[in-house]
Amino acid sequence: MTTQIFVKEPVDVGGKVQQARITAYIPHDVKERLEKLADSEDRTLSNLVSIILKRYIENSEGK
């Protein structure tokens, strides 16, 4: 499995800084599972992935 991630820096839009954008290539089955989970939690896929990544980093840093 090869995962590629591209990061785009935050952009100031109308005085409001947007969050950084990333593009990741993941297996189709993982995407489908994430979509089902996001739907069950009434979240967007983007929001779910953001939460998962934030929690992973916090756990890895021992917070």
Short mmCIF file of N, CA and C in Angstrom, two decimals:
data_model
loop_
_atom_site.label_atom_id
_atom_site.label_comp_id
_atom_site.label_asym_id
_atom_site.label_seq_id
_atom_site.Cartn_x
_atom_site.Cartn_y
_atom_site.Cartn_z
N MET A 1 0.85 -1.18 0.00
CA MET A 1 0.00 0.00 0.00
C MET A 1 0.89 1.23 0.00
N THR A 2 0.68 2.11 -0.95
CA THR A 2 1.42 3.36 -1.04
C THR A 2 0.50 4.51 -0.69
N THR A 3 0.92 5.34 0.23
CA THR A 3 0.14 6.51 0.61
C THR A 3 0.94 7.74 0.25
N GLN A 4 0.31 8.66 -0.46
CA GLN A 4 0.96 9.92 -0.81
C GLN A 4 0.14 11.05 -0.19
N ILE A 5 0.83 12.02 0.37
CA ILE A 5 0.15 13.16 0.98
C ILE A 5 0.77 14.44 0.44
N PHE A 6 -0.09 15.36 0.02
CA PHE A 6 0.34 16.67 -0.44
C PHE A 6 -0.28 17.70 0.49
N VAL A 7 0.48 18.70 0.88
CA VAL A 7 -0.01 19.72 1.81
C VAL A 7 -0.02 21.07 1.12
N LYS A 8 -1.12 21.79 1.25
CA LYS A 8 -1.23 23.16 0.74
C LYS A 8 -1.36 24.07 1.96
N GLU A 9 -0.57 25.09 2.01
CA GLU A 9 -0.56 26.00 3.16
C GLU A 9 -1.88 26.75 3.29
N PRO A 10 -2.22 27.18 4.54
CA PRO A 10 -3.44 27.94 4.74
C PRO A 10 -3.48 29.20 3.89
N VAL A 11 -4.66 29.60 3.51
CA VAL A 11 -4.85 30.78 2.67
C VAL A 11 -5.72 31.77 3.42
N ASP A 12 -5.34 33.06 3.37
CA ASP A 12 -6.14 34.11 3.98
C ASP A 12 -7.24 34.50 3.00
N VAL A 13 -8.48 34.21 3.37
CA VAL A 13 -9.62 34.51 2.49
C VAL A 13 -10.54 35.48 3.23
N GLY A 14 -10.60 36.69 2.75
CA GLY A 14 -11.48 37.68 3.37
C GLY A 14 -11.17 37.94 4.83
N GLY A 15 -9.89 37.92 5.18
CA GLY A 15 -9.50 38.19 6.56
C GLY A 15 -9.60 36.97 7.46
N LYS A 16 -10.05 35.83 6.92
CA LYS A 16 -10.21 34.61 7.71
C LYS A 16 -9.24 33.56 7.17
N VAL A 17 -8.37 33.04 8.02
CA VAL A 17 -7.38 32.06 7.59
C VAL A 17 -8.04 30.69 7.50
N GLN A 18 -7.93 30.08 6.33
CA GLN A 18 -8.45 28.74 6.11
C GLN A 18 -7.48 27.72 6.71
N GLN A 19 -7.99 26.51 6.96
CA GLN A 19 -7.12 25.44 7.44
C GLN A 19 -6.27 24.93 6.29
N ALA A 20 -5.15 24.30 6.63
CA ALA A 20 -4.28 23.72 5.61
C ALA A 20 -5.01 22.59 4.91
N ARG A 21 -4.76 22.44 3.62
CA ARG A 21 -5.39 21.40 2.83
C ARG A 21 -4.37 20.34 2.49
N ILE A 22 -4.75 19.07 2.64
CA ILE A 22 -3.87 17.98 2.23
C ILE A 22 -4.63 17.07 1.26
N THR A 23 -3.87 16.39 0.44
CA THR A 23 -4.43 15.39 -0.45
C THR A 23 -3.73 14.09 -0.14
N ALA A 24 -4.47 13.05 0.15
CA ALA A 24 -3.89 11.75 0.46
C ALA A 24 -4.50 10.69 -0.43
N TYR A 25 -3.69 9.76 -0.87
CA TYR A 25 -4.16 8.64 -1.66
C TYR A 25 -4.22 7.42 -0.76
N ILE A 26 -5.43 6.87 -0.59
CA ILE A 26 -5.64 5.73 0.30
C ILE A 26 -6.41 4.65 -0.47
N PRO A 27 -6.34 3.41 0.00
CA PRO A 27 -7.09 2.34 -0.66
C PRO A 27 -8.60 2.64 -0.66
N HIS A 28 -9.27 2.19 -1.71
CA HIS A 28 -10.71 2.45 -1.84
C HIS A 28 -11.50 1.91 -0.66
N ASP A 29 -11.13 0.74 -0.15
CA ASP A 29 -11.89 0.16 0.95
C ASP A 29 -11.77 1.00 2.22
N VAL A 30 -10.60 1.60 2.43
CA VAL A 30 -10.42 2.47 3.60
C VAL A 30 -11.29 3.71 3.46
N LYS A 31 -11.33 4.29 2.27
CA LYS A 31 -12.19 5.46 2.03
C LYS A 31 -13.65 5.13 2.29
N GLU A 32 -14.11 3.99 1.80
CA GLU A 32 -15.50 3.59 2.00
C GLU A 32 -15.81 3.42 3.48
N ARG A 33 -14.89 2.83 4.22
CA ARG A 33 -15.10 2.64 5.66
C ARG A 33 -15.13 3.98 6.39
N LEU A 34 -14.24 4.89 5.99
CA LEU A 34 -14.23 6.22 6.59
C LEU A 34 -15.53 6.97 6.29
N GLU A 35 -16.02 6.86 5.06
CA GLU A 35 -17.28 7.52 4.68
C GLU A 35 -18.44 7.01 5.51
N LYS A 36 -18.51 5.70 5.72
CA LYS A 36 -19.58 5.11 6.54
C LYS A 36 -19.50 5.61 7.97
N LEU A 37 -18.29 5.65 8.50
CA LEU A 37 -18.10 6.12 9.87
C LEU A 37 -18.47 7.60 9.99
N ALA A 38 -18.04 8.41 9.04
CA ALA A 38 -18.37 9.84 9.05
C ALA A 38 -19.88 10.03 9.00
N ASP A 39 -20.53 9.28 8.13
CA ASP A 39 -21.99 9.37 8.00
C ASP A 39 -22.68 8.98 9.29
N SER A 40 -22.20 7.94 9.95
CA SER A 40 -22.82 7.49 11.20
C SER A 40 -22.65 8.50 12.32
N GLU A 41 -21.61 9.34 12.22
CA GLU A 41 -21.36 10.38 13.23
C GLU A 41 -21.84 11.75 12.78
N ASP A 42 -22.54 11.80 11.64
CA ASP A 42 -23.06 13.04 11.08
C ASP A 42 -21.96 14.09 10.91
N ARG A 43 -20.83 13.63 10.34
CA ARG A 43 -19.68 14.49 10.07
C ARG A 43 -19.35 14.42 8.59
N THR A 44 -18.56 15.38 8.13
CA THR A 44 -18.02 15.27 6.79
C THR A 44 -16.81 14.34 6.86
N LEU A 45 -16.45 13.79 5.72
CA LEU A 45 -15.27 12.94 5.67
C LEU A 45 -14.04 13.74 6.08
N SER A 46 -13.93 14.96 5.60
CA SER A 46 -12.81 15.82 5.93
C SER A 46 -12.70 16.06 7.44
N ASN A 47 -13.83 16.33 8.08
CA ASN A 47 -13.83 16.57 9.52
C ASN A 47 -13.41 15.32 10.28
N LEU A 48 -13.91 14.16 9.87
CA LEU A 48 -13.55 12.92 10.53
C LEU A 48 -12.05 12.65 10.42
N VAL A 49 -11.50 12.79 9.23
CA VAL A 49 -10.07 12.54 9.03
C VAL A 49 -9.24 13.54 9.84
N SER A 50 -9.67 14.78 9.91
CA SER A 50 -8.97 15.78 10.71
C SER A 50 -8.94 15.37 12.19
N ILE A 51 -10.06 14.91 12.70
CA ILE A 51 -10.15 14.48 14.10
C ILE A 51 -9.25 13.26 14.34
N ILE A 52 -9.30 12.29 13.43
CA ILE A 52 -8.48 11.09 13.56
C ILE A 52 -7.00 11.45 13.59
N LEU A 53 -6.57 12.31 12.67
CA LEU A 53 -5.16 12.70 12.62
C LEU A 53 -4.74 13.46 13.87
N LYS A 54 -5.60 14.37 14.34
CA LYS A 54 -5.28 15.15 15.54
C LYS A 54 -5.13 14.22 16.75
N ARG A 55 -6.06 13.26 16.91
CA ARG A 55 -5.97 12.33 18.04
C ARG A 55 -4.74 11.45 17.94
N TYR A 56 -4.41 11.01 16.73
CA TYR A 56 -3.22 10.18 16.54
C TYR A 56 -1.97 10.94 16.97
N ILE A 57 -1.86 12.18 16.54
CA ILE A 57 -0.69 12.99 16.89
C ILE A 57 -0.63 13.21 18.41
N GLU A 58 -1.76 13.54 19.02
CA GLU A 58 -1.79 13.77 20.46
C GLU A 58 -1.38 12.50 21.21
N ASN A 59 -1.87 11.34 20.77
CA ASN A 59 -1.51 10.08 21.42
C ASN A 59 -0.04 9.76 21.22
N SER A 60 0.49 10.05 20.04
CA SER A 60 1.89 9.79 19.74
C SER A 60 2.82 10.69 20.55
N GLU A 61 2.36 11.90 20.84
CA GLU A 61 3.15 12.84 21.62
C GLU A 61 2.94 12.68 23.11
N GLY A 62 2.07 11.76 23.50
CA GLY A 62 1.84 11.48 24.90
C GLY A 62 0.96 12.48 25.61
N LYS A 63 0.09 13.18 24.85
CA LYS A 63 -0.78 14.18 25.46
C LYS A 63 -2.07 13.56 25.90
#
